[in-house]
Amino acid sequence: TNNTDTNPRLCRSSAVAGYKQTLGADAPPACYDDLQQAQCIFIVGSNTAYAHPILFRRIEDAKAANPAMKIIFCDPRRTDTAEIADLYLPIQPGTDVALFNGMLHIMLWEGWTDAAYIAAHTTGFDALKATVRDYTPDMVSQLCGITKDDLLAAARLFATGATGDPARRASTLSLYCQGLNQSTSGTAKNAALINLHLATGQIGKPGTGPFSLTGQPNAMGGREVGGLANLLSAHRDMANPQHRAEVAALWGVPTVPSTPGKTAVEMFQAAADGEIKALWIACTNPTQSMPDQATVRRALERAEFVVVQEAFSTTSTCDYADLLLPATTWGEKTGTVTNSERRISRVRPAVAPPAETRHDWAIAVAFARQLEHALKPGQPSLFPYSLTDPAEGVEAVWNEHRESTRGRDLGITGMGYAMLEVAPQQWPLVEGQTTGKLRLYEDGIYPTADGKARFANTLYKPVAEPRGSRFPFSLTTGRLRDQWPGMSRPGTLGRLFGHVAEPVIQMHPQDMARRLINEGDLVHVTSKRGSIIVPAQGSAEIAMSQAFIAMHWGEE
């Protein structure tokens, strides 16, 4: 089947599409070292202090070492990350594209764009220029709910950094995460932000670039091997005939499916409709993490056969399993992971796995061999990886993936396990090279047909479900300091609940007073898709007509 999808579908697919639409490849062009070299850091759609705490410590260190560095923070809710910002933009939810287009409007008016870079290394700017002409400061400030002065300050800082001198171009690094990605206009948000970097030539240089922060460990690695329904290995597209032929030759099969498979959301809808009869779920808890929970649970109830491959039998999805396969945890595995800056690291087991567990890849290989035996008896196996020696098997899988990257933008043909045993390495790193690239596009050449980056003609679209008389609040979500997405692991540790012991809905105190809600009152929160009863908590961090519930809790 080609109906195979992974967690990046929920957290990173918009970032992938934004990079590919503008720069030509799913490849973050910046690196962590750029934090120390940036004159301005633009953080948008990310509570970095809680969601990426180690990275946030590096931002704090960079600010301490260079107090002149400016930090812009953009988020509807005033989180802990705002405390480090020189400029805080509390925009209305979903207005990011309007903000970015408005900033570009000001940069054009003030002459803060890099005309030489635009002419030499990009296409499509004239169409975007005509579009952003309409995004005047009056219009954008009203849409976003910020002042014109703050909008002007954001554009100035992005373009000129700490100098404030238009003649001295800034080095600006943008950091962004789920606030841009998890949206009906997520791709446009990503592309509109990248437009700002292309328009000012702030890419491929120290301290610059659009740097999308990965939501989960190895989300980058999952995409590298083709872990989305529309992808094949090494950033190949399933819809591309040449890409399919290359992968078929590598795998030793006549063809691969020509039609992209269903995404995770589409798969559950198809199972709920009876189109898909069986579901195999590995290393994820969709009865908590997927949107539209009613459809997800209906799909699991209707499916004729549900396999759950899990390390923790306490997850709510396990309740729907017809077959439960015990898998190893991260501390019991060997292999590699790739982080947000394209850096591949070796992972080694800290402890031996329990006797009856198997590694995820080994489960897949064993199942594939059973299928081969049933469907093609006597034929050589297409899965010749050692199951008796996991270390040997894992390296063989990695070597095959390495070969699949030959000639691709993420080429790693110059890497090997011996090199990774010494130190992590960034891609691309091809044969004949000794180190990978810190940052991409330093030469201004992009992986597109003409070698140029492409401006995306992004238009602001209102949120899919705006506030109204029946639903007068916008609900935002995010992470807590001491919890990880679905609590599968940290939810078993009581001490981690010392920060926030139970789910609450945070509201502006004036909204609570207007509705005669007191601190701690139980309130019935209803959307078009479901409802929940939680205690109310007043918070000045929340704007009027907005509310916040942390993302972690499910049935708990």
Coordinates of C-alpha atoms in Angstrom, one line a residue:
T1 CA 0.0 0.0 0.0
N2 CA 1.0 3.6 -0.5
N3 CA -1.2 4.7 2.3
T4 CA 1.7 5.4 4.7
D5 CA 2.1 8.6 6.6
T6 CA 4.1 9.8 9.6
N7 CA 3.9 12.4 12.4
P8 CA 5.5 15.2 10.3
R9 CA 2.2 15.3 8.5
L10 CA 0.7 16.9 11.6
C11 CA 3.5 19.1 12.6
R12 CA 5.8 19.8 9.7
S13 CA 4.1 19.3 6.3
S14 CA 3.3 23.0 5.9
A15 CA 7.0 23.8 6.5
V16 CA 8.0 21.2 4.0
A17 CA 5.7 22.7 1.4
G18 CA 6.8 26.2 2.2
Y19 CA 10.5 25.4 1.7
K20 CA 9.8 23.5 -1.5
Q21 CA 7.5 26.2 -3.0
T22 CA 10.1 28.9 -2.5
L23 CA 13.6 27.4 -2.2
G24 CA 13.0 24.2 -4.1
A25 CA 13.8 21.6 -1.4
D26 CA 12.8 20.6 2.1
A27 CA 16.0 21.8 3.6
P28 CA 16.4 24.4 6.5
P29 CA 19.2 26.6 5.2
A30 CA 20.4 27.9 8.6
C31 CA 22.2 26.3 11.5
Y32 CA 22.3 26.7 15.3
D33 CA 25.6 28.6 15.1
D34 CA 23.7 31.4 13.4
L35 CA 22.1 32.2 16.7
Q36 CA 25.5 33.7 17.8
Q37 CA 25.9 35.7 14.6
A38 CA 22.5 37.1 14.1
Q39 CA 21.8 40.8 14.7
C40 CA 18.1 40.2 14.9
I41 CA 16.1 37.0 15.7
F42 CA 12.5 36.8 14.6
I43 CA 10.6 34.2 16.6
V44 CA 7.0 33.5 15.4
G45 CA 4.5 30.8 16.2
S46 CA 6.8 29.2 18.7
N47 CA 6.9 29.3 22.5
T48 CA 10.6 28.5 22.3
A49 CA 11.2 28.8 26.0
Y50 CA 8.9 25.8 26.7
A51 CA 8.9 23.9 23.4
H52 CA 12.6 24.1 22.6
P53 CA 14.2 24.9 26.0
I54 CA 17.8 24.0 25.1
L55 CA 17.6 26.1 22.0
F56 CA 16.1 28.9 24.1
R57 CA 19.1 28.8 26.5
R58 CA 21.3 29.4 23.4
I59 CA 19.2 32.4 22.5
E60 CA 19.6 33.7 26.0
D61 CA 23.4 33.2 25.8
A62 CA 23.6 34.9 22.4
K63 CA 21.6 37.9 23.8
A64 CA 23.9 38.1 26.8
A65 CA 27.0 38.0 24.6
N66 CA 25.6 40.6 22.3
P67 CA 23.1 42.9 24.1
A68 CA 22.7 45.0 20.9
M69 CA 21.0 42.0 19.2
K70 CA 17.3 42.6 18.8
I71 CA 14.6 39.9 19.3
I72 CA 11.1 40.2 17.8
F73 CA 8.5 37.8 19.2
C74 CA 5.2 37.3 17.5
D75 CA 2.4 35.2 19.1
P76 CA -1.3 35.8 20.1
R77 CA -0.5 34.7 23.6
R78 CA 2.2 36.4 25.8
T79 CA 4.3 33.4 26.7
D80 CA 7.5 33.1 28.6
T81 CA 9.4 33.6 25.3
A82 CA 8.1 37.2 25.2
E83 CA 10.1 38.1 28.2
I84 CA 13.3 38.1 26.2
A85 CA 11.9 40.1 23.3
D86 CA 12.7 43.7 22.4
L87 CA 9.5 43.9 20.4
Y88 CA 6.4 41.8 21.1
L89 CA 3.7 41.5 18.4
P90 CA 0.4 40.0 19.9
I91 CA -1.3 39.5 16.5
Q92 CA -4.8 38.0 16.1
P93 CA -4.7 34.3 15.5
G94 CA -4.3 33.4 11.8
T95 CA -3.1 36.8 10.6
D96 CA 0.5 35.9 10.1
V97 CA 0.4 36.2 6.2
A98 CA -1.0 39.7 6.6
L99 CA 1.8 40.6 9.0
F100 CA 4.5 39.4 6.7
N101 CA 3.0 41.0 3.6
G102 CA 2.6 44.2 5.6
M103 CA 6.3 44.1 6.6
L104 CA 7.3 43.6 3.0
H105 CA 5.1 46.5 2.0
I106 CA 7.0 48.8 4.4
M107 CA 10.4 47.4 3.2
L108 CA 9.5 48.2 -0.4
W109 CA 8.3 51.7 0.5
E110 CA 11.4 52.5 2.6
G111 CA 13.9 50.9 0.1
W112 CA 15.0 48.2 2.5
T113 CA 14.9 45.3 0.0
D114 CA 18.0 43.9 -1.7
A115 CA 17.3 44.7 -5.4
A116 CA 20.6 43.1 -6.5
Y117 CA 19.9 39.8 -4.8
I118 CA 16.3 39.7 -6.0
A119 CA 17.5 40.3 -9.6
A120 CA 20.3 37.7 -9.5
H121 CA 18.8 34.9 -7.5
T122 CA 15.0 34.9 -7.5
T123 CA 12.0 34.9 -9.7
G124 CA 8.4 36.0 -9.2
F125 CA 9.0 39.2 -7.3
D126 CA 7.0 41.5 -9.5
A127 CA 3.8 39.5 -8.9
L128 CA 4.3 39.6 -5.1
K129 CA 5.2 43.3 -5.2
A130 CA 1.9 44.0 -6.9
T131 CA 0.1 41.9 -4.2
V132 CA 1.7 43.5 -1.1
R133 CA 0.9 47.0 -2.5
D134 CA -2.5 46.5 -0.9
Y135 CA -1.2 45.5 2.5
T136 CA -0.9 49.1 3.9
P137 CA 0.0 49.7 7.5
D138 CA -3.5 50.9 8.2
M139 CA -5.0 47.6 6.8
V140 CA -2.4 45.3 8.4
S141 CA -2.5 46.9 11.9
Q142 CA -6.3 46.6 11.9
L143 CA -6.3 43.0 10.8
C144 CA -3.5 41.9 13.1
G145 CA -4.6 43.9 16.1
I146 CA -1.2 45.7 16.6
T147 CA -0.2 49.3 16.3
K148 CA 1.3 50.8 13.1
D149 CA 4.3 51.8 15.1
D150 CA 5.0 48.2 16.1
L151 CA 4.5 47.1 12.5
L152 CA 7.0 49.6 11.3
A153 CA 9.4 48.7 14.0
A154 CA 9.2 45.0 13.1
A155 CA 10.0 45.8 9.4
R156 CA 12.9 48.0 10.4
L157 CA 14.4 45.6 12.8
F158 CA 14.1 42.7 10.3
A159 CA 15.7 44.7 7.5
T160 CA 18.3 46.7 9.5
G161 CA 18.7 44.8 12.8
A162 CA 20.4 46.6 15.7
T163 CA 22.0 49.2 13.5
G164 CA 18.7 50.9 12.4
D165 CA 20.7 52.0 9.3
P166 CA 19.1 50.9 6.0
A167 CA 22.5 51.2 4.4
R168 CA 23.9 48.5 6.7
R169 CA 21.8 45.4 6.0
A170 CA 21.0 43.2 9.0
S171 CA 21.6 39.6 9.6
T172 CA 18.2 38.3 10.6
L173 CA 17.4 34.7 11.6
S174 CA 13.8 33.6 11.8
L175 CA 12.7 30.8 14.1
Y176 CA 9.2 29.3 13.7
C177 CA 7.2 26.2 14.6
Q178 CA 3.6 25.0 15.0
G179 CA 2.0 28.4 15.1
L180 CA 2.8 28.7 11.4
N181 CA 2.5 25.0 10.5
Q182 CA -0.7 23.8 12.1
S183 CA -3.1 25.9 10.1
T184 CA -5.4 25.8 7.1
S185 CA -3.0 28.4 5.6
G186 CA 0.2 27.0 7.0
T187 CA 2.0 26.7 3.7
A188 CA 1.2 30.4 2.9
K189 CA 2.4 31.5 6.3
N190 CA 5.7 29.6 5.8
A191 CA 6.2 30.9 2.3
A192 CA 5.3 34.5 3.2
L193 CA 8.0 34.5 5.9
I194 CA 10.6 33.1 3.5
N195 CA 9.6 35.9 1.1
L196 CA 11.0 38.4 3.6
H197 CA 14.4 36.6 3.7
L198 CA 14.6 36.5 -0.1
A199 CA 13.5 40.1 -0.5
T200 CA 16.3 41.3 1.9
G201 CA 18.9 38.8 0.7
Q202 CA 19.1 37.3 4.2
I203 CA 19.7 33.7 3.4
G204 CA 22.9 31.7 2.9
K205 CA 24.9 34.0 5.1
P206 CA 26.0 33.8 8.7
G207 CA 23.3 34.8 11.1
T208 CA 20.5 34.7 8.5
G209 CA 17.8 32.4 7.1
P210 CA 14.3 31.0 7.7
F211 CA 14.9 28.3 10.3
S212 CA 11.9 26.0 10.8
L213 CA 12.1 24.3 14.2
T214 CA 11.3 20.6 14.2
G215 CA 8.4 19.6 16.5
Q216 CA 9.6 16.1 17.4
P217 CA 13.0 14.3 17.4
N218 CA 13.9 12.9 14.0
A219 CA 11.0 14.5 12.2
M220 CA 13.6 15.6 9.7
G221 CA 14.9 12.0 9.4
G222 CA 11.5 10.7 8.8
R223 CA 11.0 12.9 5.8
E224 CA 14.5 12.1 4.4
V225 CA 13.5 8.5 4.0
G226 CA 10.2 9.3 2.3
G227 CA 8.0 9.1 5.4
L228 CA 5.1 11.1 4.0
A229 CA 2.3 9.7 1.8
N230 CA 3.4 11.8 -1.2
L231 CA 7.2 11.2 -0.8
L232 CA 9.8 8.6 -1.7
S233 CA 13.3 8.3 -0.3
A234 CA 15.7 11.3 -0.5
H235 CA 13.2 14.0 -1.1
R236 CA 11.7 12.4 -4.1
D237 CA 8.1 13.1 -5.1
M238 CA 5.8 10.1 -5.8
A239 CA 4.1 12.0 -8.5
N240 CA 7.4 12.4 -10.5
P241 CA 7.9 9.6 -13.0
Q242 CA 11.7 10.0 -12.9
H243 CA 11.7 9.8 -9.2
R244 CA 9.6 6.7 -9.2
A245 CA 11.9 5.0 -11.7
E246 CA 15.0 5.8 -9.6
V247 CA 13.5 4.3 -6.5
A248 CA 12.2 1.3 -8.3
A249 CA 15.7 0.6 -9.7
L250 CA 17.2 1.0 -6.2
W251 CA 14.6 -1.3 -4.6
G252 CA 14.8 -3.9 -7.4
V253 CA 11.1 -3.8 -8.2
P254 CA 9.3 -3.1 -11.6
T255 CA 7.4 -0.1 -10.4
V256 CA 6.3 1.9 -7.3
P257 CA 2.8 3.4 -6.9
S258 CA 2.2 6.3 -9.2
T259 CA -0.5 7.9 -7.1
P260 CA 0.3 9.5 -3.7
G261 CA -1.3 7.7 -0.8
K262 CA -3.8 9.1 1.7
T263 CA -2.5 11.4 4.4
A264 CA -3.1 10.5 8.0
V265 CA -6.2 12.6 8.2
E266 CA -7.5 11.1 5.0
M267 CA -6.7 7.5 6.1
F268 CA -8.8 7.9 9.3
Q269 CA -11.7 9.4 7.3
A270 CA -11.5 6.5 4.8
A271 CA -11.5 4.0 7.6
A272 CA -14.5 5.7 9.2
D273 CA -16.2 5.4 5.9
G274 CA -15.4 1.7 5.5
E275 CA -13.0 2.2 2.6
I276 CA -9.9 1.2 4.5
K277 CA -10.3 -2.1 6.4
A278 CA -7.1 -2.3 8.4
L279 CA -4.9 0.2 10.2
W280 CA -1.3 -0.3 11.5
I281 CA -0.3 2.4 14.0
A282 CA 3.3 2.6 15.2
C283 CA 4.9 5.0 17.7
T284 CA 2.0 7.4 17.9
N285 CA -1.2 7.9 19.8
P286 CA -3.8 9.2 17.3
T287 CA -6.8 8.9 19.7
Q288 CA -5.1 11.8 21.5
S289 CA -2.9 13.6 18.9
M290 CA -5.1 13.6 15.8
P291 CA -7.6 16.3 15.0
D292 CA -11.3 15.5 14.8
Q293 CA -11.2 12.8 17.5
A294 CA -14.8 11.7 16.8
T295 CA -13.8 10.6 13.3
V296 CA -10.6 8.9 14.6
R297 CA -12.4 6.8 17.1
R298 CA -15.1 5.9 14.7
A299 CA -12.4 4.8 12.3
L300 CA -10.8 2.5 14.9
E301 CA -14.1 1.1 15.9
R302 CA -15.1 0.3 12.3
A303 CA -11.8 -1.1 11.1
E304 CA -11.8 -4.8 10.8
F305 CA -8.2 -5.2 12.0
V306 CA -6.1 -2.7 14.0
V307 CA -2.4 -3.3 14.8
V308 CA -0.8 -1.0 17.4
Q309 CA 3.0 -1.1 17.6
E310 CA 3.9 0.6 20.9
A311 CA 6.3 0.8 23.8
F312 CA 3.7 1.9 26.3
S313 CA 0.5 -0.1 26.6
T314 CA -1.1 2.7 28.6
T315 CA -1.8 4.9 25.6
S316 CA -5.5 5.3 24.7
T317 CA -5.0 3.9 21.2
C318 CA -4.0 0.6 22.6
D319 CA -7.6 0.1 23.7
Y320 CA -8.6 -0.3 20.1
A321 CA -5.9 -2.8 19.2
D322 CA -6.7 -6.3 17.8
L323 CA -3.0 -7.0 17.9
L324 CA -0.5 -5.2 20.2
L325 CA 3.1 -5.4 19.2
P326 CA 5.7 -4.4 21.9
A327 CA 8.3 -2.2 20.5
T328 CA 11.6 -0.8 21.9
T329 CA 11.9 2.7 23.3
W330 CA 14.4 5.3 22.2
G331 CA 16.8 4.3 25.0
E332 CA 17.0 0.8 23.7
K333 CA 17.6 1.5 20.0
T334 CA 20.6 1.8 17.7
G335 CA 20.6 3.9 14.5
T336 CA 20.6 7.6 13.5
V337 CA 18.5 10.7 13.9
T338 CA 18.5 14.0 12.1
N339 CA 17.9 17.3 13.9
S340 CA 16.6 20.7 12.7
E341 CA 19.9 21.9 11.3
R342 CA 20.3 18.8 9.1
R343 CA 22.8 17.2 11.5
I344 CA 22.8 13.3 11.6
S345 CA 23.8 11.8 14.9
R346 CA 24.4 8.2 15.9
V347 CA 22.0 6.8 18.5
R348 CA 23.1 3.9 20.8
P349 CA 21.1 1.9 23.3
A350 CA 21.5 2.9 26.9
V351 CA 20.0 -0.4 28.1
A352 CA 19.1 -3.7 26.7
P353 CA 15.5 -4.1 25.5
P354 CA 13.1 -6.3 27.3
A355 CA 13.2 -9.8 25.9
E356 CA 9.9 -9.8 23.9
T357 CA 10.2 -6.4 22.4
R358 CA 11.5 -5.7 18.9
H359 CA 12.9 -2.7 17.2
D360 CA 10.3 -0.9 14.9
W361 CA 12.4 -1.6 11.8
A362 CA 12.8 -5.2 12.7
I363 CA 9.0 -5.7 13.1
A364 CA 8.5 -4.2 9.6
V365 CA 11.2 -6.5 8.1
A366 CA 9.8 -9.6 9.7
F367 CA 6.3 -8.8 8.5
A368 CA 7.6 -8.0 5.0
R369 CA 9.3 -11.4 4.8
Q370 CA 6.1 -13.2 5.8
L371 CA 4.4 -11.4 3.0
E372 CA 7.1 -12.4 0.6
H373 CA 6.8 -16.0 1.7
A374 CA 3.1 -16.0 1.1
L375 CA 3.0 -13.9 -2.1
K376 CA 6.3 -14.8 -3.8
P377 CA 7.5 -18.1 -2.4
G378 CA 11.1 -19.1 -3.3
Q379 CA 12.0 -15.6 -4.5
P380 CA 15.0 -13.7 -3.1
S381 CA 14.0 -11.3 -0.3
L382 CA 13.9 -7.6 -0.9
F383 CA 14.6 -7.2 2.8
P384 CA 18.0 -8.8 3.3
Y385 CA 18.8 -7.0 6.6
S386 CA 20.1 -9.1 9.5
L387 CA 17.6 -9.6 12.3
T388 CA 19.9 -11.7 14.4
D389 CA 22.5 -8.9 14.7
P390 CA 20.5 -5.6 15.1
A391 CA 23.6 -3.4 14.8
E392 CA 24.5 -5.0 11.5
G393 CA 20.9 -4.8 10.2
V394 CA 20.5 -1.2 11.1
E395 CA 23.7 -0.2 9.4
A396 CA 22.6 -2.1 6.2
V397 CA 19.3 -0.2 6.2
W398 CA 21.2 3.1 6.6
N399 CA 23.7 2.2 3.8
E400 CA 20.8 1.6 1.5
H401 CA 19.3 5.0 2.4
R402 CA 22.7 6.6 1.9
E403 CA 22.8 5.3 -1.7
S404 CA 19.3 6.6 -2.4
T405 CA 20.6 10.1 -1.7
R406 CA 23.2 10.0 -4.5
G407 CA 22.7 13.0 -6.7
R408 CA 20.0 14.5 -4.4
D409 CA 20.0 17.8 -2.5
L410 CA 20.5 15.9 0.8
G411 CA 23.3 13.7 -0.5
I412 CA 25.1 11.8 2.3
T413 CA 27.3 9.5 0.2
G414 CA 30.4 10.8 1.9
M415 CA 29.1 9.7 5.3
G416 CA 29.5 6.4 7.0
Y417 CA 28.9 4.9 10.4
A418 CA 32.6 5.2 11.2
M419 CA 32.5 8.9 10.6
L420 CA 29.3 9.3 12.6
E421 CA 30.9 7.4 15.5
V422 CA 33.4 10.2 15.8
A423 CA 31.0 13.1 15.5
P424 CA 27.6 14.1 14.1
Q425 CA 27.6 15.5 10.6
Q426 CA 25.4 17.8 8.6
W427 CA 24.1 17.1 5.1
P428 CA 24.8 17.5 2.3
L429 CA 28.1 15.6 2.6
V430 CA 29.0 13.7 -0.5
E431 CA 31.9 11.6 -1.5
G432 CA 35.2 13.5 -1.5
Q433 CA 34.1 15.9 1.2
T434 CA 35.2 15.7 4.8
T435 CA 32.5 17.9 6.4
G436 CA 29.0 18.9 5.6
K437 CA 27.6 22.4 5.0
L438 CA 26.8 24.6 7.9
R439 CA 24.3 26.6 5.8
L440 CA 22.8 26.2 2.4
Y441 CA 22.6 28.5 -0.7
E442 CA 25.7 30.5 0.1
D443 CA 26.3 30.7 -3.6
G444 CA 22.8 31.9 -4.3
I445 CA 22.0 28.8 -6.4
Y446 CA 18.8 26.9 -5.4
P447 CA 17.6 23.3 -6.3
T448 CA 15.1 24.6 -8.9
A449 CA 15.0 24.2 -12.7
D450 CA 16.7 27.6 -13.2
G451 CA 18.7 27.7 -10.0
K452 CA 16.7 30.6 -8.6
A453 CA 14.5 30.8 -5.6
R454 CA 10.8 31.6 -6.2
F455 CA 8.8 34.2 -4.5
A456 CA 5.4 32.9 -3.5
N457 CA 2.5 35.2 -4.2
T458 CA 0.9 34.8 -0.8
L459 CA -2.5 36.1 0.0
Y460 CA -4.0 36.6 3.4
K461 CA -7.1 34.4 4.0
P462 CA -9.2 34.7 7.2
V463 CA -9.2 31.7 9.5
A464 CA -11.4 28.8 8.3
E465 CA -13.7 29.1 11.3
P466 CA -13.9 32.8 12.4
R467 CA -15.4 33.9 15.7
G468 CA -19.2 34.5 15.6
S469 CA -22.2 34.8 17.9
R470 CA -22.4 31.1 18.5
F471 CA -18.6 30.6 19.0
P472 CA -17.3 34.0 20.2
F473 CA -13.9 32.8 21.3
S474 CA -10.7 31.8 19.4
L475 CA -9.1 28.8 21.1
T476 CA -5.3 28.5 20.9
T477 CA -3.2 25.6 22.1
G478 CA 0.5 25.0 23.0
R479 CA 2.9 23.2 25.2
L480 CA 3.5 23.3 28.9
R481 CA 6.9 23.5 30.4
D482 CA 7.0 20.0 31.9
Q483 CA 5.1 17.9 29.4
W484 CA 5.7 16.3 26.0
P485 CA 3.0 16.2 23.3
G486 CA 0.7 13.3 24.3
M487 CA 2.0 12.4 27.8
S488 CA 2.7 8.8 26.7
R489 CA 6.0 9.0 28.6
P490 CA 6.0 12.0 30.9
G491 CA 2.4 11.4 31.9
T492 CA 3.6 8.4 33.9
L493 CA 5.8 10.6 36.1
G494 CA 3.9 12.3 38.9
R495 CA 6.5 14.9 39.7
L496 CA 6.1 16.4 36.2
F497 CA 2.5 17.4 37.2
G498 CA 3.9 19.9 39.8
H499 CA 3.9 22.7 37.3
V500 CA 0.3 22.2 36.0
A501 CA -1.7 19.5 37.7
E502 CA -4.7 19.4 35.4
P503 CA -6.0 20.9 32.2
V504 CA -7.6 24.4 32.5
I505 CA -8.9 27.0 30.1
Q506 CA -7.2 30.3 30.4
M507 CA -9.2 33.4 29.6
H508 CA -8.8 37.1 30.0
P509 CA -10.1 38.3 33.4
Q510 CA -12.5 40.7 31.8
D511 CA -14.0 37.9 29.7
M512 CA -14.5 35.9 32.8
A513 CA -16.1 38.8 34.7
R514 CA -18.4 39.5 31.8
R515 CA -19.7 35.9 31.9
L516 CA -19.8 35.8 35.7
I517 CA -17.0 33.1 35.8
N518 CA -14.9 32.9 38.9
E519 CA -11.4 31.4 39.2
G520 CA -11.6 27.7 39.4
D521 CA -15.2 27.4 38.1
L522 CA -15.9 24.5 35.9
V523 CA -16.9 25.6 32.4
H524 CA -18.3 23.7 29.5
V525 CA -16.2 24.5 26.4
T526 CA -17.8 23.6 23.1
S527 CA -16.6 23.7 19.5
K528 CA -18.1 22.4 16.2
R529 CA -16.3 19.0 16.9
G530 CA -16.6 18.3 20.5
S531 CA -16.8 19.6 24.1
I532 CA -14.9 19.4 27.4
I533 CA -15.4 20.5 31.0
V534 CA -12.4 22.2 32.6
P535 CA -11.7 24.7 35.3
A536 CA -11.4 28.3 34.3
Q537 CA -8.2 30.3 35.0
G538 CA -7.8 34.0 34.5
S539 CA -4.7 35.2 32.7
A540 CA -3.6 38.6 31.4
E541 CA -1.4 36.7 28.9
I542 CA -4.6 36.0 26.9
A543 CA -6.2 38.7 24.8
M544 CA -9.8 39.5 24.9
S545 CA -12.1 37.0 23.0
Q546 CA -9.3 34.4 23.0
A547 CA -8.7 31.3 25.2
F548 CA -6.0 28.8 25.7
I549 CA -5.9 25.1 26.6
A550 CA -2.7 23.1 26.7
M551 CA -2.4 20.4 24.0
H552 CA -1.3 17.5 26.1
W553 CA -4.3 16.0 27.8
G554 CA -6.6 13.5 26.2
E555 CA -9.1 11.4 28.2
E556 CA -7.1 12.2 31.3

